[in-house]
XYZ file of C-alpha atoms in Angstrom:
687
model
C -27.000 -17.730 34.524
C -27.719 -16.296 31.349
C -28.032 -12.740 31.536
C -29.054 -10.561 29.110
C -26.542 -9.443 26.091
C -27.399 -6.038 26.995
C -29.261 -5.121 29.640
C -32.182 -2.488 29.196
C -31.917 1.143 30.325
C -33.711 1.330 33.792
C -37.193 1.686 34.035
C -37.895 0.201 30.593
C -39.282 -3.482 30.786
C -36.341 -6.045 29.545
C -37.505 -7.280 26.295
C -37.928 -10.851 26.405
C -35.539 -13.101 24.916
C -32.854 -11.123 25.142
C -29.718 -12.590 23.465
C -27.102 -14.174 25.788
C -23.374 -12.955 26.151
C -22.393 -15.739 24.258
C -24.014 -16.580 20.670
C -22.768 -19.737 18.763
C -24.561 -19.077 15.722
C -22.761 -15.669 15.888
C -19.153 -17.692 16.114
C -20.354 -19.384 13.205
C -21.265 -16.378 11.320
C -17.972 -15.701 11.949
C -16.376 -18.889 10.674
C -18.334 -18.891 7.210
C -17.296 -15.680 7.062
C -13.572 -16.738 7.180
C -14.121 -19.300 4.919
C -15.902 -17.610 2.045
C -12.490 -15.376 2.534
C -10.304 -18.195 1.982
C -11.986 -20.239 -0.793
C -12.679 -17.034 -2.501
C -8.751 -16.085 -2.271
C -7.679 -19.828 -3.458
C -9.776 -20.047 -6.328
C -12.309 -17.537 -7.180
C -9.516 -14.697 -7.197
C -12.026 -12.435 -6.092
C -12.601 -10.382 -2.298
C -15.681 -12.307 -0.739
C -16.925 -9.407 1.463
C -16.537 -11.875 4.460
C -13.761 -9.702 5.887
C -16.176 -6.730 6.248
C -18.946 -9.575 7.928
C -15.576 -10.343 10.357
C -14.817 -6.358 11.007
C -18.958 -6.055 12.046
C -19.176 -8.309 14.075
C -15.688 -7.920 16.090
C -17.453 -4.361 17.038
C -20.994 -5.991 18.120
C -19.072 -8.260 20.673
C -16.700 -5.595 22.188
C -19.593 -3.142 22.667
C -21.940 -5.321 24.178
C -18.556 -6.533 26.491
C -18.032 -2.896 27.412
C -22.570 -1.737 27.540
C -22.090 -4.814 30.169
C -19.397 -3.182 31.863
C -20.657 0.211 32.069
C -24.402 -0.357 33.300
C -23.217 -2.661 36.134
C -21.070 0.540 36.814
C -17.489 -1.561 37.125
C -13.920 -0.118 35.743
C -13.471 0.011 32.537
C -10.345 -0.437 32.936
C -8.969 0.423 29.709
C -4.919 -0.344 30.082
C -5.987 -3.667 30.915
C -8.486 -4.323 28.089
C -6.202 -3.216 25.435
C -3.242 -5.520 26.927
C -6.404 -8.621 27.457
C -6.975 -7.897 23.448
C -3.409 -7.483 21.978
C -2.587 -10.798 24.179
C -4.888 -12.610 21.848
C -3.763 -11.058 18.646
C -0.126 -10.102 18.600
C 1.593 -13.412 19.617
C -0.094 -15.519 16.805
C 0.325 -12.141 14.250
C 3.917 -11.907 15.360
C 5.101 -16.197 14.899
C 3.061 -15.756 11.381
C 5.394 -13.023 10.412
C 8.005 -14.302 11.672
C 7.403 -17.679 9.540
C 6.954 -14.924 6.633
C 9.833 -13.874 6.744
C 12.181 -16.663 7.268
C 10.439 -18.426 4.060
C 11.134 -14.791 2.131
C 14.759 -14.861 3.334
C 15.155 -17.939 1.366
C 12.291 -18.243 -1.199
C 11.894 -14.954 -2.258
C 13.201 -12.958 -4.869
C 15.614 -10.521 -3.122
C 14.011 -7.550 -5.580
C 11.128 -8.399 -2.818
C 12.746 -7.936 0.261
C 12.421 -3.921 0.767
C 8.415 -4.780 0.168
C 8.661 -7.725 2.637
C 10.181 -5.478 4.838
C 8.304 -2.513 4.601
C 5.194 -4.688 5.096
C 6.441 -6.853 8.189
C 6.636 -3.580 9.827
C 3.666 -2.403 9.525
C 1.669 -5.494 9.977
C 3.676 -5.977 13.552
C 2.364 -2.522 14.474
C -0.531 -2.566 12.996
C -0.553 0.497 10.153
C -0.126 -2.165 7.453
C -3.706 -0.941 6.023
C -1.866 2.734 5.578
C 0.951 1.259 4.036
C -1.118 -0.599 1.374
C -3.436 2.570 0.589
C -0.324 4.922 0.262
C 1.259 2.214 -1.850
C -1.742 2.144 -4.294
C -1.741 5.516 -5.142
C 2.295 6.039 -5.117
C 3.419 6.234 -8.608
C 6.741 5.185 -7.514
C 5.933 1.971 -6.345
C 7.432 -0.325 -7.237
C 5.104 -3.159 -9.012
C 5.474 -6.883 -7.977
C 4.336 -10.197 -9.980
C 2.885 -11.605 -6.622
C 0.756 -10.189 -4.329
C 2.238 -9.236 -0.601
C 2.721 -11.949 1.867
C 1.490 -9.761 4.499
C -1.699 -7.930 2.651
C -4.290 -9.667 4.656
C -3.037 -7.747 7.501
C -4.622 -4.785 6.093
C -7.992 -6.046 7.690
C -6.357 -6.231 11.629
C -4.594 -3.194 11.311
C -8.018 -1.293 10.692
C -9.207 -3.658 13.159
C -6.550 -3.017 15.716
C -6.797 0.485 15.022
C -10.666 0.219 16.397
C -9.922 -1.400 19.251
C -7.692 1.510 20.416
C -10.437 3.648 19.198
C -13.769 2.324 20.515
C -12.525 2.254 24.198
C -11.817 5.480 24.145
C -15.390 6.611 22.713
C -17.160 4.362 25.371
C -14.902 5.829 28.379
C -15.677 9.432 27.271
C -19.820 8.839 27.207
C -18.774 6.958 30.661
C -16.938 9.767 32.014
C -19.812 12.044 30.880
C -23.136 9.284 32.423
C -21.684 7.673 34.907
C -23.851 9.307 37.685
C -26.918 9.110 35.137
C -26.681 5.152 33.309
C -29.898 5.270 32.377
C -28.611 7.815 29.913
C -25.651 5.785 28.743
C -27.113 3.405 25.477
C -29.008 6.276 24.488
C -25.632 8.129 24.175
C -23.947 5.213 22.563
C -26.647 5.441 20.050
C -25.951 8.821 19.187
C -21.730 8.533 19.146
C -22.342 5.516 16.867
C -24.750 6.433 14.746
C -22.855 10.021 14.013
C -19.691 7.895 13.430
C -22.167 5.392 11.465
C -23.287 8.532 9.239
C -19.716 10.362 8.598
C -17.871 7.484 8.169
C -21.012 6.060 5.812
C -20.609 9.395 3.500
C -17.212 9.794 3.816
C -16.544 6.197 2.307
C -18.879 6.589 -0.925
C -17.369 9.951 -1.645
C -13.767 8.931 -1.360
C -14.712 5.203 -3.010
C -15.939 7.320 -5.999
C -12.863 9.626 -6.190
C -9.843 7.308 -5.209
C -11.277 3.306 -4.778
C -7.807 2.134 -4.123
C -7.049 4.257 -1.758
C -10.745 4.156 -0.054
C -10.179 0.394 0.132
C -7.842 0.408 2.816
C -8.785 3.483 4.654
C -9.714 3.384 8.165
C -12.005 6.473 8.002
C -13.572 4.367 4.926
C -14.199 1.330 7.566
C -15.326 2.881 10.084
C -18.835 2.792 9.873
C -19.015 -0.856 9.650
C -17.789 -1.125 12.580
C -20.455 1.152 13.987
C -22.965 -1.140 12.714
C -21.766 -3.449 14.939
C -22.021 -1.625 17.586
C -25.463 -0.183 16.842
C -26.944 -3.354 16.285
C -25.734 -4.509 19.751
C -27.480 -1.660 21.441
C -30.394 -2.217 19.775
C -30.650 -6.164 20.095
C -32.372 -6.112 23.363
C -35.040 -4.027 22.257
C -35.995 -5.921 19.029
C -38.986 -8.620 18.305
C -38.738 -10.380 14.909
C -41.952 -12.913 14.528
C -40.422 -16.865 14.555
C -41.665 -17.253 11.204
C -40.195 -13.913 10.041
C -37.082 -14.290 11.722
C -36.280 -17.696 10.158
C -36.983 -15.966 6.099
C -35.012 -13.461 7.081
C -31.964 -15.491 8.872
C -31.400 -17.372 5.516
C -31.769 -13.970 3.592
C -28.624 -12.923 5.227
C -26.326 -15.811 4.838
C -27.442 -16.271 1.072
C -26.350 -12.442 1.544
C -23.435 -12.934 2.844
C -22.352 -15.835 0.501
C -23.058 -14.349 -2.979
C -21.704 -10.697 -2.252
C -18.368 -11.383 -3.735
C -19.826 -13.237 -6.901
C -22.866 -10.814 -7.745
C -21.022 -7.545 -6.718
C -17.113 -6.210 -7.138
C -15.503 -5.972 -4.225
C -12.168 -5.288 -4.821
C -13.007 -2.494 -7.202
C -16.111 -0.865 -6.013
C -15.722 -1.340 -2.211
C -16.032 0.355 0.628
C -18.781 2.605 -0.249
C -22.504 2.014 -0.528
C -21.958 -1.251 -1.850
C -20.359 -2.766 1.305
C -24.222 -2.105 3.081
C -25.009 -5.630 1.885
C -22.979 -7.579 3.712
C -23.151 -5.258 6.324
C -26.879 -5.231 6.070
C -26.524 -9.006 5.322
C -24.646 -9.952 9.022
C -27.354 -7.327 10.548
C -30.130 -9.845 9.398
C -28.699 -13.209 10.873
C -27.206 -11.750 13.971
C -31.108 -10.322 14.842
C -33.039 -13.076 13.157
C -30.337 -15.764 15.681
C -32.013 -13.952 18.685
C -35.176 -15.726 18.312
C -33.724 -19.252 17.491
C -36.530 -19.733 15.199
C -37.084 -23.179 14.177
C -36.256 -23.852 10.268
C -33.286 -20.791 10.714
C -30.440 -20.799 9.817
C -28.820 -21.128 13.521
C -28.848 -24.829 13.706
C -26.532 -24.474 10.530
C -24.323 -21.814 11.936
C -24.318 -23.579 15.218
C -23.236 -26.905 14.103
C -20.058 -28.952 14.462
C -17.967 -27.776 11.376
C -18.547 -24.037 11.536
C -17.691 -24.529 15.613
C -14.230 -25.765 14.430
C -13.643 -23.944 12.134
C -14.729 -20.562 14.271
C -12.311 -22.411 17.007
C -9.375 -21.471 14.552
C -10.183 -18.824 12.955
C -8.314 -16.302 13.678
C -5.331 -18.334 13.214
C -6.724 -19.610 9.964
C -7.032 -16.121 8.496
C -3.232 -15.309 9.341
C -2.180 -18.006 7.712
C -4.230 -18.599 5.065
C -2.876 -16.174 2.617
C 0.725 -15.935 3.293
C 0.864 -20.034 2.702
C -1.180 -18.950 -0.665
C 1.468 -16.210 -1.758
C 4.132 -18.640 -1.434
C 2.831 -20.972 -3.710
C 2.413 -18.295 -5.755
C 6.359 -17.562 -5.504
C 7.712 -21.192 -5.200
C 5.337 -22.252 -7.909
C 5.572 -19.399 -10.579
C 1.287 -19.862 -10.675
C -0.853 -17.155 -9.746
C -4.187 -19.409 -9.477
C -4.159 -22.503 -8.383
C -5.556 -25.318 -9.830
C -8.188 -27.791 -7.719
C -5.957 -29.800 -6.048
C -3.534 -27.346 -5.519
C -5.932 -25.096 -3.927
C -7.323 -28.203 -1.609
C -3.520 -28.485 -0.585
C -2.821 -24.946 0.210
C -6.194 -24.645 2.212
C -5.444 -28.235 3.497
C -2.285 -26.436 4.984
C -3.230 -23.763 6.500
C -6.101 -25.642 8.434
C -2.962 -27.660 9.785
C -1.216 -24.560 10.342
C -3.844 -22.876 11.881
C -4.946 -25.548 14.573
C -1.331 -25.356 15.423
C -1.145 -22.253 15.671
C -4.390 -21.828 18.150
C -3.444 -24.967 20.090
C 0.017 -23.502 21.288
C 0.173 -19.740 20.804
C -3.315 -18.504 20.974
C -5.108 -20.715 23.753
C -2.004 -20.818 26.046
C -2.183 -17.246 26.104
C -5.901 -17.008 26.528
C -5.806 -19.454 29.092
C -3.047 -18.268 31.489
C -4.803 -17.057 34.375
C -1.711 -15.465 35.715
C -1.711 -13.195 32.552
C -5.188 -12.238 33.499
C -3.893 -11.526 37.161
C -0.777 -9.396 35.700
C -0.715 -6.148 33.969
C 3.249 -6.169 33.905
C 3.283 -9.769 32.904
C 1.080 -9.348 30.088
C 2.759 -6.246 28.844
C 6.116 -7.735 29.217
C 4.388 -11.314 26.854
C 3.334 -8.370 23.918
C 7.029 -6.868 24.080
C 8.374 -10.009 23.990
C 6.291 -11.177 20.781
C 6.820 -7.663 19.146
C 10.704 -8.379 20.161
C 10.593 -11.610 18.712
C 9.285 -9.742 15.096
C 11.465 -7.013 15.662
C 14.853 -8.117 16.166
C 15.594 -10.870 14.021
C 13.823 -8.035 10.580
C 16.271 -5.142 12.246
C 19.314 -7.328 11.960
C 18.256 -8.893 8.201
C 17.324 -5.166 7.036
C 20.313 -3.673 8.473
C 22.448 -6.436 7.493
C 21.988 -5.889 4.074
C 22.046 -2.296 3.782
C 25.341 -2.126 5.475
C 26.621 -4.832 2.983
C 25.208 -2.525 0.083
C 26.387 0.535 1.657
C 29.868 -0.864 1.790
C 29.554 -2.618 -2.035
C 28.194 1.240 -3.531
C 31.779 2.824 -1.345
C 34.258 0.065 -3.097
C 36.536 0.736 -6.091
C 34.806 2.099 -8.220
C 37.077 1.591 -11.307
C 35.155 -1.693 -10.834
C 32.145 0.186 -11.617
C 32.889 2.139 -15.284
C 28.857 2.439 -16.513
C 29.009 4.414 -19.579
C 32.371 4.912 -19.637
C 32.708 1.328 -20.462
C 31.346 2.088 -24.196
C 33.925 4.865 -24.865
C 37.301 3.513 -22.409
C 36.392 -0.299 -21.808
C 38.246 -1.515 -19.089
C 38.628 -5.176 -18.463
C 36.185 -6.110 -16.075
C 36.261 -10.530 -16.944
C 38.769 -10.988 -13.743
C 36.214 -8.284 -11.365
C 34.075 -10.083 -8.965
C 31.751 -7.428 -8.411
C 28.197 -7.487 -7.201
C 25.526 -5.607 -9.835
C 24.869 -2.297 -8.486
C 22.210 -1.310 -7.766
C 21.875 -3.810 -5.216
C 18.078 -4.998 -5.351
C 17.283 -4.020 -2.083
C 18.302 -0.734 -2.727
C 15.758 0.145 -5.883
C 13.952 2.729 -3.785
C 16.599 5.018 -3.793
C 17.288 5.318 -7.359
C 15.158 7.880 -7.511
C 16.491 11.480 -8.605
C 15.745 14.121 -6.131
C 17.190 16.940 -5.523
C 18.106 18.687 -1.763
C 15.010 20.451 -0.621
C 12.066 22.225 -1.577
C 12.104 25.555 -3.434
C 12.514 28.323 -1.005
C 12.923 32.022 -1.582
C 12.064 33.604 -5.363
C 12.086 29.835 -6.548
C 8.633 29.010 -4.266
C 5.902 27.477 -6.569
C 3.211 30.301 -5.579
C 1.138 28.466 -8.530
C -0.885 26.131 -6.293
C -1.322 23.449 -9.277
C 2.681 22.824 -8.371
C 2.172 21.995 -4.818
C 4.421 19.904 -3.460
C 6.431 18.834 -6.516
C 9.419 21.610 -7.055
C 12.609 21.100 -5.186
C 16.027 22.018 -5.666
C 19.388 22.426 -5.095
C 21.025 24.380 -2.433
C 21.357 27.547 -3.449
C 24.423 29.127 -4.934
C 25.484 32.816 -3.472
C 27.584 33.637 -6.538
C 26.607 36.687 -9.048
C 25.925 34.681 -12.210
C 24.936 31.451 -11.397
C 23.661 29.582 -14.365
C 19.759 28.237 -13.200
C 18.897 25.325 -14.795
C 14.703 23.721 -14.399
C 13.996 20.182 -15.140
C 9.734 20.056 -15.961
C 8.548 16.752 -16.813
C 7.073 13.294 -15.682
C 9.370 10.583 -14.057
C 11.368 10.091 -17.133
C 12.345 13.825 -16.711
C 13.133 12.752 -13.569
C 15.799 9.616 -13.944
C 17.538 11.458 -17.069
C 18.202 14.063 -14.802
C 20.842 12.168 -12.966
C 23.444 13.085 -15.317
C 23.228 16.763 -14.868
C 23.051 16.915 -11.115
C 26.411 15.635 -11.016
C 27.071 18.387 -14.256
C 25.237 20.686 -11.846
C 27.532 20.392 -9.188
C 30.759 20.718 -10.699
C 29.563 23.549 -12.592
C 28.002 25.239 -9.664
C 24.750 25.552 -11.583
C 21.765 26.155 -9.337
C 18.993 23.641 -10.553
C 15.218 23.358 -9.969
C 12.786 20.664 -10.430
C 8.903 20.393 -11.431
C 8.123 16.651 -11.526
C 5.497 14.924 -11.397
C 5.069 11.378 -12.039
C 2.818 10.404 -14.858
C 2.841 14.141 -16.373
C 4.314 14.052 -19.232
C 5.088 18.083 -20.632
C 2.656 16.811 -23.908
C 0.287 18.848 -24.347
C -3.486 17.192 -23.772
C -1.586 13.930 -22.385
C -3.766 11.993 -20.301
C -3.414 11.981 -16.016
C -2.512 9.356 -14.117
C -5.084 7.773 -11.384
C -5.480 10.651 -8.510
C -4.397 9.636 -5.972
C -7.044 10.745 -2.782
C -5.157 14.159 -2.006
C -4.823 14.992 -5.700
C -7.276 16.591 -7.292
C -5.161 18.397 -9.855
C -5.336 17.337 -13.322
C -1.487 17.037 -15.941
C -2.918 19.759 -17.728
C -3.296 21.957 -14.827
C 0.201 21.216 -13.290
C 1.611 21.319 -16.557
C 0.304 24.649 -17.258
C 1.280 25.858 -13.926
C 4.552 24.619 -14.748
C 4.829 26.647 -18.157
C 3.484 29.723 -16.337
C 6.614 28.978 -13.559
C 8.991 28.735 -15.775
C 8.312 32.085 -17.475
C 7.571 34.103 -14.020
C 11.670 32.279 -12.947
C 13.341 32.715 -16.486
C 16.240 30.296 -15.769
C 18.914 29.926 -18.003
C 17.750 26.772 -19.617
C 14.743 24.230 -19.182
C 15.681 20.380 -19.272
C 12.851 19.272 -20.843
C 11.940 15.030 -22.366
C 10.900 15.730 -25.578
C 10.520 12.067 -27.162
C 8.333 9.343 -25.680
C 9.631 6.196 -26.749
C 7.225 2.159 -26.433
C 8.099 -0.983 -26.184
C 6.690 -1.809 -29.304
C 6.406 1.103 -31.372
C 7.840 3.987 -33.005
C 9.383 6.542 -30.986
C 7.724 9.681 -31.252
C 7.633 13.663 -30.753
C 5.814 14.642 -27.743
C 3.089 16.510 -28.774
C 2.736 20.270 -28.590
C 6.829 20.630 -27.763
C 7.168 22.928 -30.556
C 4.649 25.127 -28.801
C 6.197 24.840 -25.630
C 9.406 25.358 -26.978
C 8.663 28.607 -28.782
C 6.994 29.841 -25.570
C 10.476 29.124 -24.068
C 12.695 30.912 -26.789
C 10.859 33.933 -26.994
C 11.592 34.050 -23.490
C 15.305 33.932 -24.099
C 15.057 30.828 -22.493
C 17.060 27.986 -23.675
C 15.902 24.269 -24.322
C 17.854 21.454 -23.644
C 16.181 19.033 -25.966
C 16.379 15.288 -24.710
C 15.814 11.945 -26.070
C 13.577 9.526 -24.152
C 14.830 6.336 -22.611
C 14.177 2.963 -24.094
C 11.079 1.551 -22.699
C 9.822 -2.656 -21.988
C 7.557 -4.521 -21.765
C 9.238 -6.692 -18.740
C 11.517 -5.933 -15.705
C 14.692 -5.292 -17.013
C 16.067 -5.375 -13.831
C 14.612 -8.557 -12.677
C 15.786 -9.920 -16.072
C 19.846 -8.851 -15.447
C 19.964 -9.500 -11.717
C 18.594 -13.071 -12.410
C 21.199 -13.381 -15.183
C 18.724 -14.343 -17.792
C 19.861 -14.455 -21.309
C 17.811 -12.127 -23.317
C 17.850 -9.546 -22.082
C 18.955 -7.415 -24.400
C 16.579 -5.892 -27.095
C 16.766 -4.463 -30.515
C 16.744 -0.486 -30.379
C 13.198 0.700 -31.617
C 13.689 3.596 -33.349
C 12.035 6.829 -34.035
C 8.579 6.615 -36.911
C 9.057 7.987 -40.401
C 9.879 11.795 -40.587
C 10.240 12.251 -36.641
C 13.553 13.325 -35.554
C 15.431 14.730 -32.606
C 17.228 16.675 -35.188
C 13.858 18.484 -36.506
C 13.783 20.319 -32.989
C 17.857 20.714 -32.498
C 17.710 22.886 -36.614
C 16.098 25.692 -34.054
C 18.437 28.606 -32.303
C 18.495 28.385 -28.931
C 17.749 24.117 -28.927
C 20.212 21.470 -27.973
C 19.696 18.299 -28.073
C 21.065 15.513 -25.630
C 20.724 11.846 -27.008
C 22.028 9.403 -24.501
C 21.213 6.389 -27.070
C 24.472 5.703 -27.980
C 25.477 4.674 -24.316
C 22.044 3.160 -23.944
C 21.794 1.126 -27.493
C 25.105 0.499 -28.502
C 25.057 -0.683 -31.938
C 21.627 -0.773 -31.741
C 20.996 -3.153 -29.272
C 19.662 -2.048 -26.120
C 21.403 -3.563 -22.971
C 20.365 -3.760 -19.382
C 23.944 -3.531 -17.642
C 26.629 -1.878 -19.416
C 30.168 -1.441 -17.034
C 29.052 -3.375 -14.004
C 25.817 -1.462 -13.396
C 22.112 -1.807 -13.770
C 20.962 0.741 -16.741
C 17.419 0.625 -15.582
C 15.548 -0.058 -12.167
C 12.631 -1.375 -13.500
C 10.761 -1.964 -17.655
C 11.176 1.904 -18.209
C 13.124 4.089 -16.035
C 16.762 4.718 -15.998
C 18.571 4.396 -12.791
C 20.755 6.901 -10.696
C 23.562 5.002 -10.704
C 23.836 4.351 -13.954
C 22.811 7.812 -14.765
C 25.521 9.573 -13.036
C 28.106 7.294 -15.316
C 26.612 9.681 -18.237
C 27.003 13.337 -16.811
C 30.396 13.400 -18.925
C 28.884 12.775 -22.042
C 26.026 15.459 -21.407
C 28.254 18.017 -20.602
C 30.174 16.794 -23.920
C 26.992 17.921 -25.685
C 26.163 20.553 -23.530
C 29.484 22.185 -24.673
C 28.992 21.611 -28.248
C 25.765 23.316 -27.996
C 26.884 26.123 -26.781
C 24.409 25.939 -23.939
C 24.901 27.473 -20.595
C 28.447 28.783 -21.419
C 29.850 30.759 -18.525
C 28.700 34.282 -18.299
C 32.274 35.588 -19.216
C 33.165 32.742 -21.894
């Protein structure tokens, strides 16, 4: 016997034509959304808005299920619900993740392995959206030529988080109103209405401020789920004329299909623009309740869409990794018609197998419905099936890399190879740093600034670090200020500081050159401080702390243009010199228009690049002529004979297209010390 999707509150006349628990047209709507996602990804290279529909529909079904249970006074059994829900999600996802890892081991470049590891863990535990959000605004995130094979898990992660949160909201309403069930639906209207308004406003604000972060932020998506819940709650009380229902239904379908073509979903969502697919899906759901002749119900309930709906989840899981794997193997970023058809066809085949042999057996297993323990055991087994081999793979590589780096240093002379060459022809050691350890090549000091070194200036919050404090009186204090190039060129200074017992402080912010008026990088969702504000505060900090010397990168290199002195460096140097602070003026390292590390690791023959010198009239010597300024130029050990090399002394000089590796930077410490000694900077108090 059919029953209404949501029962009306006691005392109210049940609205005629209330929706039944199963709506074939909504299944078709979900299938249509997944098809759009696949087609847009493969051929259009755009985001369709279909995922937003999928998220809203999932909340629609979830809300109906819980409200029926609450109004029938049945126990909510949240533990059983969560086990059943994730049993339908996790095993198929685990098989997909394991399959991608197997392919990545064989076919992906080693430089991609750390990202694959990190995002596999994030996807397995439903936090991939946060991993992607923070990587989007992380200046230090390594760029990649191909998308992540786990990128599509962001929406599944958001959905999984909502599947944990929504039942808690239902349980709260149930506990408060279980003896007054006629108030349950109004209370749920209030709860989800509040979630809708607050989340939508937050989404609009954050999307305007930091769209890259907002796109993956769970908080900016909650209103989409709340919309599905509100439609589910309101549906039994809504009536639409038959003729009007047909028109509204087709408007909704066309809106969903055209959304990704008309709107910049990738660049503008999930602010107010995301109302387009959500409202469109809502029109389809409301109109389909009347099953109007001439409406889209027959189309959405058709056999082809029912076929897709059967494997919709599996199709979403596998289509994106297959597309990315094709990109990696083929070296192309856009499949044509035939390659696209092959990708989609293979996706359907694998989705069918995944659904038939993983999803369906677990969904239909009565033994799992009757035993929480058994269900939890299957969930744990699915997680371990990924976690164990992934942990072994990652741990083995890390252990091997640590062993290599702890081996005889005579095989890794680095910069010393240019001054005192040794025979490396018979040395069979791999290049360092290993591609799986590049994230560890960023130079950091030991701790946040403390004591009298604390950065009290608000603009410097989170950007001040220091080495362990030296207790002896007369300890020399050196301050490094600047962007990521100052950070990496600090590597030899850190070695010298350790050897000389200097106190080293660093004020660093990626993308913020010390140049006056330099543009700021894209701000993160939590960072409203401009580079100009940070730079001004850094100079104030230097004048307040009074270090013996400030270490600055005073030039800016370019892959294709002559090198220049950074704007305003003379004024900054004058401010410091007037306060008795010496200036160590460091020349920038070369920059390239390709990933130098990837080039040398793949042993390509075109990695070496002719050095680009200063523009006419510019020189580091212009600054060094002033008393109190010592010039530091590492170019002879980066570009010997005016040829910039990617590998010197068996050590990779760079970690990407423009940043020095810490491994190579440490080998420059003797050269730095010699230049400092020649300049008379940081001489001991008694010397």
